[in-house]
Amino acid sequence: MHVSRKQRWGWLRSSTAATVSFVFIVLLVLVALVGPFVLPDDPAAISRQALHPPSPDALFGTDHLGRDQLTRMVYGARISLLVGVLAAGMAIVVGIAVGACAGFFGGIVDIALMRMSEFFQVIPTLIVAVAIVALIGPGLGNIIGVIALLSWPQTARVTRAEVLRVKQLDYVNAVRCLGHREILVLLREVIPNSLPAVMPLIALGVAEAILQESSISFLGLGSPDTISWGLLLHDGQQNLLSAWWMVVIPGLAIFATVLSLNILGDAVSTALNPRLRLTGRVRRKVVTP
């Protein structure tokens, strides 16, 4: 079933959850980019009373050292989003490369790459990530690399399935008949036309990377000089009963961001796949009395 780009965008705009999630993510990105230039406080400055609850003077309160939590939340958003985008981007690139080679060339290449993908899928990701970061050090680059290393298999499997479908289409066979080399057919025809199936995984990958980084930092393995939402959770756990805002506010930020990204990923997947929309309409018709 062919669906035009206009119809897809129209369906996305008609989805209230997707619209709200998109607006939230856009506002979050704007706050992360512009906020540090607007807020007067230094995130490391001890300028107020320690453990001061939220008030008009300090909207998000202060931490155990007297640092403004609103400023630290804004700076933390920059790091959390940066980790999410870079780690997800690296994982997507690796996953597309592995999945495309496996699906296009088949045979022993397919078997070897898919067995490697299955190995990474069955290992406990968080435990392995924590172990690797503990061994190599808590630098931001190390955390991004570890998250990307452990996050590519899902993209690889989705890409492989789509490449298996695309490489058998008539226009791909027509390009082969013109004498183009197989590698050019893969790079120019198969991979570009397989990307729509991978696009929903971008938002999901960013959400997963944010969760992974927050978990690593919460366990105390993040860099103490790099402010992220996970580090704020780590700082707040020791004062949970006396300063609830130190845990609740970063936790809500992580929850809202991950939820919004998952809703966006699901909405994009549904918009790109008309069968999912039709299935949803049929279910609603069946359930409606």
CSV table of C-alpha atoms in Angstrom, one decimal:
chain,number,residue,atom,x,y,z
A,1,MET,CA,0.0,0.0,0.0
A,2,HIS,CA,1.5,3.3,-1.1
A,3,VAL,CA,1.2,6.2,1.3
A,4,SER,CA,2.4,9.7,0.3
A,5,ARG,CA,4.7,11.8,2.5
A,6,LYS,CA,1.8,14.3,3.0
A,7,GLN,CA,-0.4,11.6,4.3
A,8,ARG,CA,2.3,10.4,6.7
A,9,TRP,CA,2.8,13.9,8.1
A,10,GLY,CA,-0.9,14.4,8.4
A,11,TRP,CA,-1.2,11.2,10.5
A,12,LEU,CA,1.6,12.4,12.7
A,13,ARG,CA,0.0,15.8,13.3
A,14,SER,CA,-3.3,14.1,14.1
A,15,SER,CA,-1.7,12.1,16.9
A,16,THR,CA,-2.0,14.1,20.1
A,17,ALA,CA,0.5,12.0,22.0
A,18,ALA,CA,3.1,12.3,19.2
A,19,THR,CA,2.5,16.1,18.9
A,20,VAL,CA,2.9,16.7,22.7
A,21,SER,CA,6.0,14.5,22.8
A,22,PHE,CA,7.5,16.3,19.8
A,23,VAL,CA,6.8,19.7,21.4
A,24,PHE,CA,8.3,18.6,24.7
A,25,ILE,CA,11.5,17.3,23.0
A,26,VAL,CA,11.9,20.5,21.0
A,27,LEU,CA,11.5,22.7,24.1
A,28,LEU,CA,14.0,20.5,26.0
A,29,VAL,CA,16.5,20.9,23.2
A,30,LEU,CA,16.0,24.7,23.2
A,31,VAL,CA,16.4,24.8,26.9
A,32,ALA,CA,19.6,22.8,26.8
A,33,LEU,CA,21.0,25.0,24.0
A,34,VAL,CA,20.0,28.4,25.2
A,35,GLY,CA,19.6,27.9,28.9
A,36,PRO,CA,23.3,28.1,29.9
A,37,PHE,CA,23.6,31.5,28.2
A,38,VAL,CA,20.5,32.8,30.0
A,39,LEU,CA,20.9,31.5,33.5
A,40,PRO,CA,23.2,33.8,35.6
A,41,ASP,CA,24.5,31.1,37.9
A,42,ASP,CA,27.5,28.9,37.5
A,43,PRO,CA,26.4,25.2,38.0
A,44,ALA,CA,29.4,24.7,40.3
A,45,ALA,CA,28.9,27.9,42.3
A,46,ILE,CA,27.9,27.6,46.0
A,47,SER,CA,25.7,30.6,46.1
A,48,ARG,CA,22.8,29.7,48.4
A,49,GLN,CA,21.9,27.8,51.5
A,50,ALA,CA,22.4,24.1,51.3
A,51,LEU,CA,19.4,21.9,50.9
A,52,HIS,CA,17.1,24.8,50.3
A,53,PRO,CA,13.7,23.6,49.1
A,54,PRO,CA,12.1,24.9,45.9
A,55,SER,CA,11.1,28.5,46.2
A,56,PRO,CA,10.7,31.6,44.0
A,57,ASP,CA,14.4,32.3,44.6
A,58,ALA,CA,15.5,28.8,43.7
A,59,LEU,CA,12.8,27.1,41.6
A,60,PHE,CA,14.3,23.7,41.8
A,61,GLY,CA,15.9,24.2,45.2
A,62,THR,CA,19.6,23.7,46.0
A,63,ASP,CA,21.7,20.6,46.6
A,64,HIS,CA,23.7,19.5,49.6
A,65,LEU,CA,26.5,22.1,48.8
A,66,GLY,CA,24.2,25.0,48.1
A,67,ARG,CA,24.4,24.8,44.3
A,68,ASP,CA,21.3,25.9,42.3
A,69,GLN,CA,19.5,22.8,41.0
A,70,LEU,CA,17.7,24.6,38.1
A,71,THR,CA,21.1,25.6,36.6
A,72,ARG,CA,22.5,22.1,37.1
A,73,MET,CA,19.4,20.6,35.6
A,74,VAL,CA,19.8,22.7,32.5
A,75,TYR,CA,23.5,21.9,32.1
A,76,GLY,CA,22.7,18.2,32.8
A,77,ALA,CA,20.1,18.2,30.0
A,78,ARG,CA,22.9,19.2,27.6
A,79,ILE,CA,25.1,16.3,28.6
A,80,SER,CA,22.3,13.7,28.8
A,81,LEU,CA,21.0,14.7,25.3
A,82,LEU,CA,24.5,14.8,23.9
A,83,VAL,CA,25.3,11.3,25.2
A,84,GLY,CA,21.9,10.1,23.8
A,85,VAL,CA,22.4,11.5,20.4
A,86,LEU,CA,26.0,10.6,19.9
A,87,ALA,CA,25.7,7.0,21.3
A,88,ALA,CA,22.5,6.4,19.4
A,89,GLY,CA,24.0,7.8,16.2
A,90,MET,CA,27.1,5.6,16.5
A,91,ALA,CA,25.0,2.6,17.2
A,92,ILE,CA,22.7,3.3,14.2
A,93,VAL,CA,25.7,3.6,11.9
A,94,VAL,CA,27.2,0.4,13.1
A,95,GLY,CA,23.9,-1.4,13.0
A,96,ILE,CA,23.1,-0.3,9.5
A,97,ALA,CA,26.5,-1.4,8.2
A,98,VAL,CA,26.4,-4.8,9.9
A,99,GLY,CA,22.7,-5.5,9.0
A,100,ALA,CA,23.2,-4.3,5.4
A,101,CYS,CA,26.2,-6.6,4.8
A,102,ALA,CA,24.5,-9.5,6.4
A,103,GLY,CA,21.3,-9.2,4.5
A,104,PHE,CA,22.9,-8.3,1.1
A,105,PHE,CA,25.7,-10.8,0.9
A,106,GLY,CA,24.2,-13.6,2.9
A,107,GLY,CA,25.9,-17.0,3.3
A,108,ILE,CA,28.8,-17.1,5.8
A,109,VAL,CA,28.8,-13.3,6.1
A,110,ASP,CA,25.2,-13.4,7.2
A,111,ILE,CA,25.7,-16.3,9.7
A,112,ALA,CA,28.8,-14.7,11.3
A,113,LEU,CA,27.4,-11.2,11.7
A,114,MET,CA,24.1,-12.5,13.0
A,115,ARG,CA,25.7,-14.8,15.5
A,116,MET,CA,27.8,-11.8,16.7
A,117,SER,CA,24.6,-9.7,17.0
A,118,GLU,CA,22.9,-12.4,19.0
A,119,PHE,CA,25.9,-12.6,21.4
A,120,PHE,CA,25.5,-8.8,22.1
A,121,GLN,CA,21.8,-9.2,22.5
A,122,VAL,CA,21.8,-11.9,25.1
A,123,ILE,CA,24.5,-10.3,27.4
A,124,PRO,CA,23.1,-8.2,30.3
A,125,THR,CA,23.8,-4.7,28.8
A,126,LEU,CA,23.8,-2.6,32.0
A,127,ILE,CA,26.1,-5.0,33.9
A,128,VAL,CA,28.5,-5.2,31.0
A,129,ALA,CA,28.5,-1.4,30.5
A,130,VAL,CA,29.1,-0.8,34.2
A,131,ALA,CA,32.0,-3.4,34.2
A,132,ILE,CA,33.6,-1.8,31.1
A,133,VAL,CA,33.3,1.7,32.4
A,134,ALA,CA,34.8,0.7,35.7
A,135,LEU,CA,37.8,-0.8,33.9
A,136,ILE,CA,38.5,1.9,31.3
A,137,GLY,CA,37.5,4.9,33.3
A,138,PRO,CA,34.5,7.3,33.7
A,139,GLY,CA,35.2,9.7,30.9
A,140,LEU,CA,32.3,11.0,28.8
A,141,GLY,CA,33.8,9.6,25.6
A,142,ASN,CA,34.2,6.2,27.2
A,143,ILE,CA,30.6,6.1,28.3
A,144,ILE,CA,29.3,7.1,24.9
A,145,GLY,CA,31.5,4.4,23.2
A,146,VAL,CA,30.4,1.7,25.6
A,147,ILE,CA,26.7,2.5,25.1
A,148,ALA,CA,27.1,2.5,21.3
A,149,LEU,CA,29.1,-0.7,21.4
A,150,LEU,CA,26.2,-2.5,23.2
A,151,SER,CA,23.3,-0.9,21.4
A,152,TRP,CA,23.7,-1.7,17.7
A,153,PRO,CA,22.3,-5.3,17.4
A,154,GLN,CA,18.6,-4.2,17.2
A,155,THR,CA,19.3,-1.8,14.3
A,156,ALA,CA,21.4,-4.5,12.6
A,157,ARG,CA,18.5,-7.0,12.7
A,158,VAL,CA,15.9,-4.6,11.5
A,159,THR,CA,18.3,-3.4,8.7
A,160,ARG,CA,19.0,-7.0,7.7
A,161,ALA,CA,15.3,-7.8,7.4
A,162,GLU,CA,14.6,-4.8,5.3
A,163,VAL,CA,17.7,-5.3,3.0
A,164,LEU,CA,16.5,-8.9,2.4
A,165,ARG,CA,13.2,-7.5,1.1
A,166,VAL,CA,14.6,-4.5,-0.9
A,167,LYS,CA,17.4,-6.4,-2.7
A,168,GLN,CA,14.8,-8.6,-4.4
A,169,LEU,CA,12.7,-5.8,-5.8
A,170,ASP,CA,12.5,-5.2,-9.6
A,171,TYR,CA,14.3,-1.9,-9.7
A,172,VAL,CA,17.3,-3.3,-7.8
A,173,ASN,CA,17.5,-6.2,-10.3
A,174,ALA,CA,17.2,-3.7,-13.1
A,175,VAL,CA,20.3,-1.8,-11.7
A,176,ARG,CA,22.2,-5.1,-11.6
A,177,CYS,CA,21.3,-5.7,-15.3
A,178,LEU,CA,22.9,-2.4,-16.2
A,179,GLY,CA,26.2,-3.8,-15.0
A,180,HIS,CA,26.7,-1.9,-11.8
A,181,ARG,CA,28.9,-3.6,-9.2
A,182,GLU,CA,27.3,-5.2,-6.2
A,183,ILE,CA,28.8,-2.8,-3.7
A,184,LEU,CA,27.4,0.1,-5.6
A,185,VAL,CA,24.0,-1.5,-5.8
A,186,LEU,CA,24.1,-1.9,-2.0
A,187,LEU,CA,25.3,1.7,-1.3
A,188,ARG,CA,23.2,3.5,-3.8
A,189,GLU,CA,20.0,1.5,-4.0
A,190,VAL,CA,19.5,-1.0,-1.2
A,191,ILE,CA,20.7,0.9,1.9
A,192,PRO,CA,18.9,4.3,1.1
A,193,ASN,CA,15.6,2.5,0.4
A,194,SER,CA,16.0,0.5,3.7
A,195,LEU,CA,16.5,3.5,5.9
A,196,PRO,CA,12.8,4.3,6.5
A,197,ALA,CA,12.5,1.1,8.5
A,198,VAL,CA,15.4,2.2,10.7
A,199,MET,CA,14.3,5.8,11.3
A,200,PRO,CA,11.9,4.9,14.3
A,201,LEU,CA,14.9,3.3,16.0
A,202,ILE,CA,16.7,6.6,16.2
A,203,ALA,CA,14.4,8.1,18.9
A,204,LEU,CA,14.3,4.7,20.7
A,205,GLY,CA,18.1,4.6,20.6
A,206,VAL,CA,18.4,8.1,22.1
A,207,ALA,CA,16.0,7.1,24.9
A,208,GLU,CA,17.9,3.9,25.6
A,209,ALA,CA,21.3,5.8,25.7
A,210,ILE,CA,19.9,8.4,28.1
A,211,LEU,CA,18.7,5.6,30.4
A,212,GLN,CA,22.1,3.8,30.2
A,213,GLU,CA,24.1,6.9,30.9
A,214,SER,CA,21.8,7.8,33.8
A,215,SER,CA,22.2,4.4,35.3
A,216,ILE,CA,25.9,4.4,35.0
A,217,SER,CA,26.2,7.9,36.6
A,218,PHE,CA,23.7,7.0,39.3
A,219,LEU,CA,25.9,4.1,40.3
A,220,GLY,CA,28.8,6.5,40.8
A,221,LEU,CA,30.8,5.6,37.7
A,222,GLY,CA,30.1,8.8,35.8
A,223,SER,CA,32.6,11.7,35.6
A,224,PRO,CA,32.1,13.9,38.7
A,225,ASP,CA,33.1,16.9,36.6
A,226,THR,CA,30.5,16.3,34.0
A,227,ILE,CA,27.0,17.3,35.1
A,228,SER,CA,24.3,14.9,33.8
A,229,TRP,CA,20.8,14.0,35.1
A,230,GLY,CA,22.3,10.6,36.3
A,231,LEU,CA,24.9,12.5,38.4
A,232,LEU,CA,22.2,14.6,39.9
A,233,LEU,CA,20.3,11.4,40.9
A,234,HIS,CA,23.6,10.1,42.4
A,235,ASP,CA,24.1,13.3,44.4
A,236,GLY,CA,20.5,13.2,45.6
A,237,GLN,CA,20.2,9.6,46.8
A,238,GLN,CA,22.1,10.4,50.0
A,239,ASN,CA,19.6,13.1,50.9
A,240,LEU,CA,16.4,11.5,49.6
A,241,LEU,CA,14.4,12.0,52.8
A,242,SER,CA,15.5,15.5,53.6
A,243,ALA,CA,15.8,16.9,50.1
A,244,TRP,CA,13.3,15.0,47.9
A,245,TRP,CA,13.6,17.6,45.1
A,246,MET,CA,17.2,16.4,44.4
A,247,VAL,CA,15.9,13.0,43.2
A,248,VAL,CA,12.3,13.7,42.1
A,249,ILE,CA,13.1,16.5,39.6
A,250,PRO,CA,15.9,14.7,37.7
A,251,GLY,CA,13.9,11.5,37.9
A,252,LEU,CA,10.9,13.2,36.3
A,253,ALA,CA,13.0,14.8,33.7
A,254,ILE,CA,14.5,11.4,32.7
A,255,PHE,CA,11.1,9.8,32.8
A,256,ALA,CA,9.4,12.5,30.6
A,257,THR,CA,12.2,12.5,28.1
A,258,VAL,CA,12.4,8.8,27.7
A,259,LEU,CA,8.6,8.5,27.5
A,260,SER,CA,8.4,11.2,24.9
A,261,LEU,CA,11.1,9.7,22.7
A,262,ASN,CA,9.5,6.3,22.9
A,263,ILE,CA,6.1,7.8,21.9
A,264,LEU,CA,7.8,9.6,19.0
A,265,GLY,CA,9.6,6.4,17.8
A,266,ASP,CA,6.3,4.4,17.9
A,267,ALA,CA,4.4,7.2,16.1
A,268,VAL,CA,7.1,7.4,13.3
A,269,SER,CA,7.0,3.6,13.0
A,270,THR,CA,3.2,3.6,12.7
A,271,ALA,CA,3.3,6.5,10.2
A,272,LEU,CA,5.8,4.7,8.0
A,273,ASN,CA,3.9,1.5,8.1
A,274,PRO,CA,0.3,1.9,6.9
A,275,ARG,CA,-0.6,-1.7,7.9
A,276,LEU,CA,-0.1,-0.7,11.6
A,277,ARG,CA,-2.5,2.2,11.1
A,278,LEU,CA,-5.1,0.0,9.5
A,279,THR,CA,-4.7,-2.6,12.3
A,280,GLY,CA,-5.2,0.2,14.9
A,281,ARG,CA,-8.3,1.4,13.2
A,282,VAL,CA,-9.8,-2.1,13.0
A,283,ARG,CA,-9.1,-2.7,16.7
A,284,ARG,CA,-10.8,0.6,17.6
A,285,LYS,CA,-13.8,-0.3,15.5
A,286,VAL,CA,-14.0,-3.7,17.1
A,287,VAL,CA,-13.7,-2.3,20.6
A,288,THR,CA,-16.2,0.5,20.1
A,289,PRO,CA,-19.7,-0.6,21.1
